[in-house]
Amino acid sequence: PTSSTPSAASGAFVGSESDEYYMVSFLSGIDYWKHCFAGMEDAGKGLGVTTKYTGQTDADVAGQVAVLEQVIAQNPKGITVTCVNSTALADTIDAARAKGISVVTFDSDSPTSSRAAYLSTGNYDAGKTAAEYLAPLCNNKGKIAVLYTVGAENTESRVTGFEDWCKENAPDIELVKVNDGGDTTVAVDNMSAALQANDDIVGVFCVDGIAGTAGPTAVSESGKDLRVLAFDVDITVLDKVKNGEIDATVAQGMYNMGYWSMMFMYVEANGLSTKALPGYVDTGVAIVTKDNVDEYYPNK
């Protein structure tokens, strides 16, 4: 557990160090959540409260339910949780709410629960932001391959956003859709085949984490000099941005998710507003290039 050092000035936003707020995740060791918790920690320090991080080490649903139950037993003031399954945590979240604990969700929701708010990436808008960056690098014309997990709601939304932006702003761009199959090996093979079949591809948008590592591998093996935009901030992807192997990557608003989760929980738990929290907040994305890549390595 990580505790913050109280440093709040006097006023309504002055918490007590004895007040604990938890972040609960699954796959708890991945870097993505470290960025989220960094935001929560900073907000907690500003408020003068204690922030703690815990989670289920894998993607086991029953395991995350058990972790959440253990946290609820500590009777914290608030819990922000990213849900491994959209329905399985609802009863546990409702039990926490019944005890008077503020609960918000981030990144992955539990929409049927009584959680107070949900903060995550607006995937459609993220796709539009990606197109706005990549299309001009390709002179707003030619074929752009989009490598993604076909059928996954989040990636389909990103592709639709990308496609809609191009239709409106760069109609001379044609998309070549390539399924990464949710598997790195499959993704490399499928992307390599697409590059061979379409000699006139000028750019590649790697729409998810799998694609972000597989796409650049396929491009490198093809020997072609293409504009490449990845998604997410795995260290392997950041390294490729840093060394110039790819142009950029799209970073989700992980810090924002953690920071505003903490602020929302604090406001609700301390009765600082008569209004309900906003049900959904899009925490945005940022384009990570050589110029700002160092900010996105974990623990920096």
Short mmCIF file of C-alpha atoms in Angstrom, two decimals:
data_model
loop_
_atom_site.label_atom_id
_atom_site.label_comp_id
_atom_site.label_asym_id
_atom_site.label_seq_id
_atom_site.Cartn_x
_atom_site.Cartn_y
_atom_site.Cartn_z
CA PRO A 1 0.00 0.00 0.00
CA THR A 2 1.15 3.51 -0.77
CA SER A 3 0.20 6.34 1.56
CA SER A 4 0.19 10.01 0.71
CA THR A 5 1.54 12.89 2.75
CA PRO A 6 -1.14 15.43 3.68
CA SER A 7 -0.37 18.86 2.27
CA ALA A 8 -3.77 20.49 1.81
CA ALA A 9 -4.38 24.12 2.68
CA SER A 10 -7.30 25.08 4.90
CA GLY A 11 -10.77 25.04 3.36
CA ALA A 12 -13.46 22.60 2.26
CA PHE A 13 -10.92 20.38 0.50
CA VAL A 14 -9.01 19.44 3.63
CA GLY A 15 -9.09 15.73 4.28
CA SER A 16 -7.90 13.64 7.16
CA GLU A 17 -4.93 11.33 6.86
CA SER A 18 -7.03 8.67 8.61
CA ASP A 19 -9.49 8.73 5.69
CA GLU A 20 -8.57 5.98 3.23
CA TYR A 21 -9.45 5.78 -0.46
CA TYR A 22 -8.66 2.67 -2.50
CA MET A 23 -8.01 1.92 -6.14
CA VAL A 24 -8.89 -1.70 -7.04
CA SER A 25 -7.83 -3.25 -10.35
CA PHE A 26 -7.35 -6.59 -12.09
CA LEU A 27 -4.06 -7.64 -13.74
CA SER A 28 -2.72 -5.49 -10.95
CA GLY A 29 0.94 -5.51 -11.99
CA ILE A 30 0.58 -3.85 -15.39
CA ASP A 31 1.99 -0.38 -16.01
CA TYR A 32 -1.36 1.02 -17.19
CA TRP A 33 -2.73 1.08 -13.63
CA LYS A 34 0.46 2.69 -12.31
CA HIS A 35 -0.33 5.75 -14.44
CA CYS A 36 -3.90 5.74 -13.12
CA PHE A 37 -2.79 5.46 -9.50
CA ALA A 38 -0.24 8.26 -9.96
CA GLY A 39 -3.17 10.59 -10.69
CA MET A 40 -5.10 9.34 -7.68
CA GLU A 41 -2.04 9.74 -5.45
CA ASP A 42 -1.50 13.33 -6.55
CA ALA A 43 -5.14 14.21 -5.90
CA GLY A 44 -4.95 12.47 -2.52
CA LYS A 45 -1.84 14.41 -1.55
CA GLY A 46 -3.54 17.67 -2.44
CA LEU A 47 -6.54 16.74 -0.31
CA GLY A 48 -4.51 15.39 2.61
CA VAL A 49 -6.00 11.89 2.58
CA THR A 50 -4.47 8.41 2.37
CA THR A 51 -4.56 6.57 -0.97
CA LYS A 52 -3.96 2.84 -1.41
CA TYR A 53 -3.68 0.55 -4.41
CA THR A 54 -4.56 -3.12 -4.59
CA GLY A 55 -6.02 -5.59 -7.05
CA GLN A 56 -6.37 -9.10 -8.39
CA THR A 57 -3.10 -10.25 -9.97
CA ASP A 58 -4.81 -11.89 -12.97
CA ALA A 59 -8.14 -11.54 -14.77
CA ASP A 60 -10.01 -13.98 -12.52
CA VAL A 61 -13.49 -12.58 -11.88
CA ALA A 62 -14.06 -14.33 -8.54
CA GLY A 63 -10.62 -13.18 -7.45
CA GLN A 64 -11.41 -9.52 -8.08
CA VAL A 65 -14.73 -9.85 -6.27
CA ALA A 66 -12.84 -11.27 -3.27
CA VAL A 67 -10.31 -8.41 -3.34
CA LEU A 68 -13.11 -5.86 -3.49
CA GLU A 69 -14.87 -7.53 -0.57
CA GLN A 70 -11.63 -7.37 1.47
CA VAL A 71 -11.30 -3.65 0.73
CA ILE A 72 -14.93 -3.00 1.69
CA ALA A 73 -14.25 -4.75 5.01
CA GLN A 74 -11.63 -2.03 5.72
CA ASN A 75 -14.49 0.49 5.55
CA PRO A 76 -12.68 3.13 3.49
CA LYS A 77 -14.30 6.44 2.57
CA GLY A 78 -14.16 5.62 -1.11
CA ILE A 79 -13.22 3.00 -3.70
CA THR A 80 -12.50 3.45 -7.41
CA VAL A 81 -12.56 0.16 -9.28
CA THR A 82 -11.88 -0.98 -12.83
CA CYS A 83 -14.09 -3.98 -13.45
CA VAL A 84 -12.80 -7.18 -15.04
CA ASN A 85 -16.39 -8.03 -15.95
CA SER A 86 -19.26 -5.62 -16.65
CA THR A 87 -21.80 -7.42 -14.43
CA ALA A 88 -19.96 -9.64 -11.93
CA LEU A 89 -18.98 -6.85 -9.52
CA ALA A 90 -22.36 -5.11 -9.42
CA ASP A 91 -23.64 -6.78 -6.23
CA THR A 92 -20.35 -6.13 -4.41
CA ILE A 93 -20.32 -2.48 -5.49
CA ASP A 94 -23.94 -2.15 -4.34
CA ALA A 95 -22.96 -3.64 -0.97
CA ALA A 96 -20.23 -1.02 -0.61
CA ARG A 97 -22.67 1.76 -1.47
CA ALA A 98 -25.11 0.39 1.10
CA LYS A 99 -22.38 0.82 3.73
CA GLY A 100 -22.01 4.48 2.76
CA ILE A 101 -18.76 4.03 0.83
CA SER A 102 -18.38 6.22 -2.25
CA VAL A 103 -17.72 4.05 -5.32
CA VAL A 104 -16.79 5.18 -8.83
CA THR A 105 -15.59 3.04 -11.73
CA PHE A 106 -12.83 3.83 -14.22
CA ASP A 107 -11.60 2.37 -17.51
CA SER A 108 -13.98 -0.64 -17.35
CA ASP A 109 -17.49 -0.07 -16.02
CA SER A 110 -20.12 -1.90 -14.02
CA PRO A 111 -23.12 -0.16 -15.61
CA THR A 112 -25.81 -2.12 -13.75
CA SER A 113 -24.32 -1.26 -10.34
CA SER A 114 -25.11 1.80 -8.24
CA ARG A 115 -21.62 3.28 -8.75
CA ALA A 116 -21.71 7.08 -8.65
CA ALA A 117 -19.72 7.80 -11.83
CA TYR A 118 -17.69 6.19 -14.61
CA LEU A 119 -14.51 7.71 -16.03
CA SER A 120 -12.89 6.31 -19.16
CA THR A 121 -11.67 6.90 -22.70
CA GLY A 122 -14.28 7.92 -25.25
CA ASN A 123 -13.16 5.46 -27.90
CA TYR A 124 -15.00 7.02 -30.85
CA ASP A 125 -13.41 10.41 -30.17
CA ALA A 126 -10.03 8.72 -29.62
CA GLY A 127 -10.31 7.29 -33.14
CA LYS A 128 -11.05 10.74 -34.54
CA THR A 129 -8.01 12.17 -32.74
CA ALA A 130 -5.86 9.39 -34.22
CA ALA A 131 -7.06 10.18 -37.75
CA GLU A 132 -6.50 13.88 -37.24
CA TYR A 133 -2.85 13.10 -36.46
CA LEU A 134 -2.10 10.30 -38.94
CA ALA A 135 -3.96 11.39 -42.07
CA PRO A 136 -1.93 14.59 -42.62
CA LEU A 137 1.30 12.58 -42.22
CA CYS A 138 0.03 10.54 -45.19
CA ASN A 139 -0.79 13.72 -47.16
CA ASN A 140 -4.50 12.98 -46.64
CA LYS A 141 -4.59 10.37 -49.39
CA GLY A 142 -3.82 6.73 -50.09
CA LYS A 143 -4.43 3.54 -48.16
CA ILE A 144 -4.15 3.38 -44.38
CA ALA A 145 -4.25 -0.04 -42.74
CA VAL A 146 -6.12 -0.24 -39.45
CA LEU A 147 -5.03 -3.22 -37.35
CA TYR A 148 -7.45 -4.09 -34.55
CA THR A 149 -9.41 -6.76 -32.71
CA VAL A 150 -12.47 -7.13 -34.92
CA GLY A 151 -15.67 -7.39 -32.86
CA ALA A 152 -14.30 -5.78 -29.67
CA GLU A 153 -16.54 -2.85 -28.73
CA ASN A 154 -13.71 -0.47 -27.77
CA THR A 155 -11.61 -1.03 -30.92
CA GLU A 156 -14.62 -1.01 -33.25
CA SER A 157 -15.56 2.41 -31.83
CA ARG A 158 -12.03 3.71 -32.43
CA VAL A 159 -12.06 2.49 -36.03
CA THR A 160 -15.48 4.07 -36.64
CA GLY A 161 -14.21 7.39 -35.26
CA PHE A 162 -11.11 7.17 -37.45
CA GLU A 163 -13.19 6.32 -40.51
CA ASP A 164 -15.74 9.09 -39.92
CA TRP A 165 -13.01 11.73 -39.53
CA CYS A 166 -11.41 10.63 -42.80
CA LYS A 167 -14.73 10.67 -44.68
CA GLU A 168 -15.32 14.25 -43.60
CA ASN A 169 -11.79 15.64 -43.76
CA ALA A 170 -9.70 13.37 -45.99
CA PRO A 171 -12.03 11.56 -48.43
CA ASP A 172 -9.08 10.40 -50.55
CA ILE A 173 -7.98 8.05 -47.78
CA GLU A 174 -9.04 4.42 -48.12
CA LEU A 175 -8.99 2.12 -45.09
CA VAL A 176 -7.67 -1.43 -45.26
CA LYS A 177 -9.11 -3.25 -42.22
CA VAL A 178 -6.93 -5.98 -40.74
CA ASN A 179 -7.93 -8.26 -37.83
CA ASP A 180 -5.25 -8.70 -35.15
CA GLY A 181 -7.26 -11.57 -33.65
CA GLY A 182 -6.30 -10.47 -30.13
CA ASP A 183 -3.04 -12.35 -30.60
CA THR A 184 0.41 -10.94 -31.39
CA THR A 185 1.48 -13.75 -33.74
CA VAL A 186 -1.81 -13.66 -35.67
CA ALA A 187 -1.57 -9.86 -35.84
CA VAL A 188 1.95 -9.89 -37.32
CA ASP A 189 0.95 -12.53 -39.89
CA ASN A 190 -2.24 -10.74 -40.94
CA MET A 191 -0.55 -7.34 -41.14
CA SER A 192 2.31 -8.78 -43.19
CA ALA A 193 -0.20 -10.33 -45.61
CA ALA A 194 -2.05 -7.02 -45.94
CA LEU A 195 1.18 -5.16 -46.71
CA GLN A 196 2.02 -7.71 -49.42
CA ALA A 197 -1.47 -7.56 -50.92
CA ASN A 198 -1.61 -3.75 -50.87
CA ASP A 199 1.68 -2.37 -52.10
CA ASP A 200 0.28 1.17 -51.91
CA ILE A 201 -0.38 1.30 -48.15
CA VAL A 202 1.14 4.55 -46.85
CA GLY A 203 0.20 4.42 -43.17
CA VAL A 204 -0.78 2.06 -40.37
CA PHE A 205 -3.00 2.73 -37.35
CA CYS A 206 -2.45 0.09 -34.66
CA VAL A 207 -5.74 0.43 -32.80
CA ASP A 208 -5.09 -1.53 -29.58
CA GLY A 209 -2.31 -2.86 -27.38
CA ILE A 210 -1.79 -6.09 -29.34
CA ALA A 211 -1.65 -4.16 -32.61
CA GLY A 212 0.70 -1.59 -31.11
CA THR A 213 3.47 -4.15 -30.78
CA ALA A 214 2.59 -6.37 -33.75
CA GLY A 215 2.00 -3.67 -36.37
CA PRO A 216 5.45 -2.07 -36.16
CA THR A 217 7.02 -5.56 -36.28
CA ALA A 218 5.24 -6.36 -39.54
CA VAL A 219 6.14 -2.97 -41.02
CA SER A 220 9.79 -3.40 -40.04
CA GLU A 221 9.92 -6.88 -41.56
CA SER A 222 8.39 -5.56 -44.80
CA GLY A 223 11.22 -3.09 -45.20
CA LYS A 224 8.73 -0.34 -46.09
CA ASP A 225 8.95 3.24 -44.82
CA LEU A 226 5.42 3.88 -43.58
CA ARG A 227 3.81 6.31 -41.18
CA VAL A 228 2.78 4.35 -38.09
CA LEU A 229 0.56 5.36 -35.16
CA ALA A 230 0.13 2.97 -32.23
CA PHE A 231 -2.26 2.93 -29.26
CA ASP A 232 -1.45 2.75 -25.53
CA VAL A 233 1.85 3.18 -23.75
CA ASP A 234 3.49 -0.23 -23.32
CA ILE A 235 7.22 0.28 -22.80
CA THR A 236 7.98 -1.53 -26.08
CA VAL A 237 5.76 0.96 -27.92
CA LEU A 238 7.26 3.95 -26.09
CA ASP A 239 10.74 2.72 -27.02
CA LYS A 240 9.69 2.55 -30.70
CA VAL A 241 8.43 6.14 -30.52
CA LYS A 242 11.64 7.22 -28.82
CA ASN A 243 13.93 5.59 -31.39
CA GLY A 244 11.86 6.79 -34.34
CA GLU A 245 10.67 3.36 -35.45
CA ILE A 246 7.07 4.62 -35.27
CA ASP A 247 5.75 8.17 -35.43
CA ALA A 248 3.63 8.27 -32.30
CA THR A 249 1.18 6.46 -30.04
CA VAL A 250 -2.20 7.41 -28.59
CA ALA A 251 -2.16 7.56 -24.78
CA GLN A 252 -5.38 7.19 -22.88
CA GLY A 253 -6.07 9.64 -20.05
CA MET A 254 -4.90 7.25 -17.35
CA TYR A 255 -3.66 9.95 -14.98
CA ASN A 256 -6.94 11.81 -15.46
CA MET A 257 -8.92 8.67 -14.60
CA GLY A 258 -7.12 8.34 -11.28
CA TYR A 259 -7.05 12.04 -10.44
CA TRP A 260 -10.73 12.71 -11.08
CA SER A 261 -11.80 9.41 -9.52
CA MET A 262 -10.19 10.65 -6.30
CA MET A 263 -11.81 14.07 -6.55
CA PHE A 264 -15.24 12.58 -7.28
CA MET A 265 -15.02 10.16 -4.34
CA TYR A 266 -13.89 12.93 -2.02
CA VAL A 267 -16.73 15.27 -3.01
CA GLU A 268 -19.35 12.57 -2.57
CA ALA A 269 -17.91 11.00 0.59
CA ASN A 270 -17.72 14.38 2.32
CA GLY A 271 -21.07 15.72 1.12
CA LEU A 272 -19.51 18.73 -0.63
CA SER A 273 -22.13 18.93 -3.36
CA THR A 274 -25.89 18.61 -3.41
CA LYS A 275 -25.68 17.50 -7.05
CA ALA A 276 -25.13 13.95 -8.26
CA LEU A 277 -21.75 13.24 -9.81
CA PRO A 278 -21.71 13.13 -13.63
CA GLY A 279 -22.61 9.61 -14.72
CA TYR A 280 -19.90 9.45 -17.38
CA VAL A 281 -16.72 11.43 -18.01
CA ASP A 282 -14.51 11.07 -21.09
CA THR A 283 -10.97 11.41 -19.75
CA GLY A 284 -9.52 12.02 -23.21
CA VAL A 285 -6.40 10.94 -25.08
CA ALA A 286 -3.06 12.51 -25.98
CA ILE A 287 -0.70 11.95 -28.90
CA VAL A 288 2.72 10.82 -27.65
CA THR A 289 5.65 11.72 -29.92
CA LYS A 290 9.42 11.90 -29.47
CA ASP A 291 8.90 15.33 -27.92
CA ASN A 292 6.88 14.15 -24.92
CA VAL A 293 7.50 10.39 -24.76
CA ASP A 294 9.64 10.57 -21.62
CA GLU A 295 6.62 11.72 -19.61
CA TYR A 296 4.85 8.41 -20.28
CA TYR A 297 7.37 5.92 -18.94
CA PRO A 298 6.19 4.45 -15.62
CA ASN A 299 7.39 6.11 -12.42
CA LYS A 300 8.45 9.27 -14.25
#
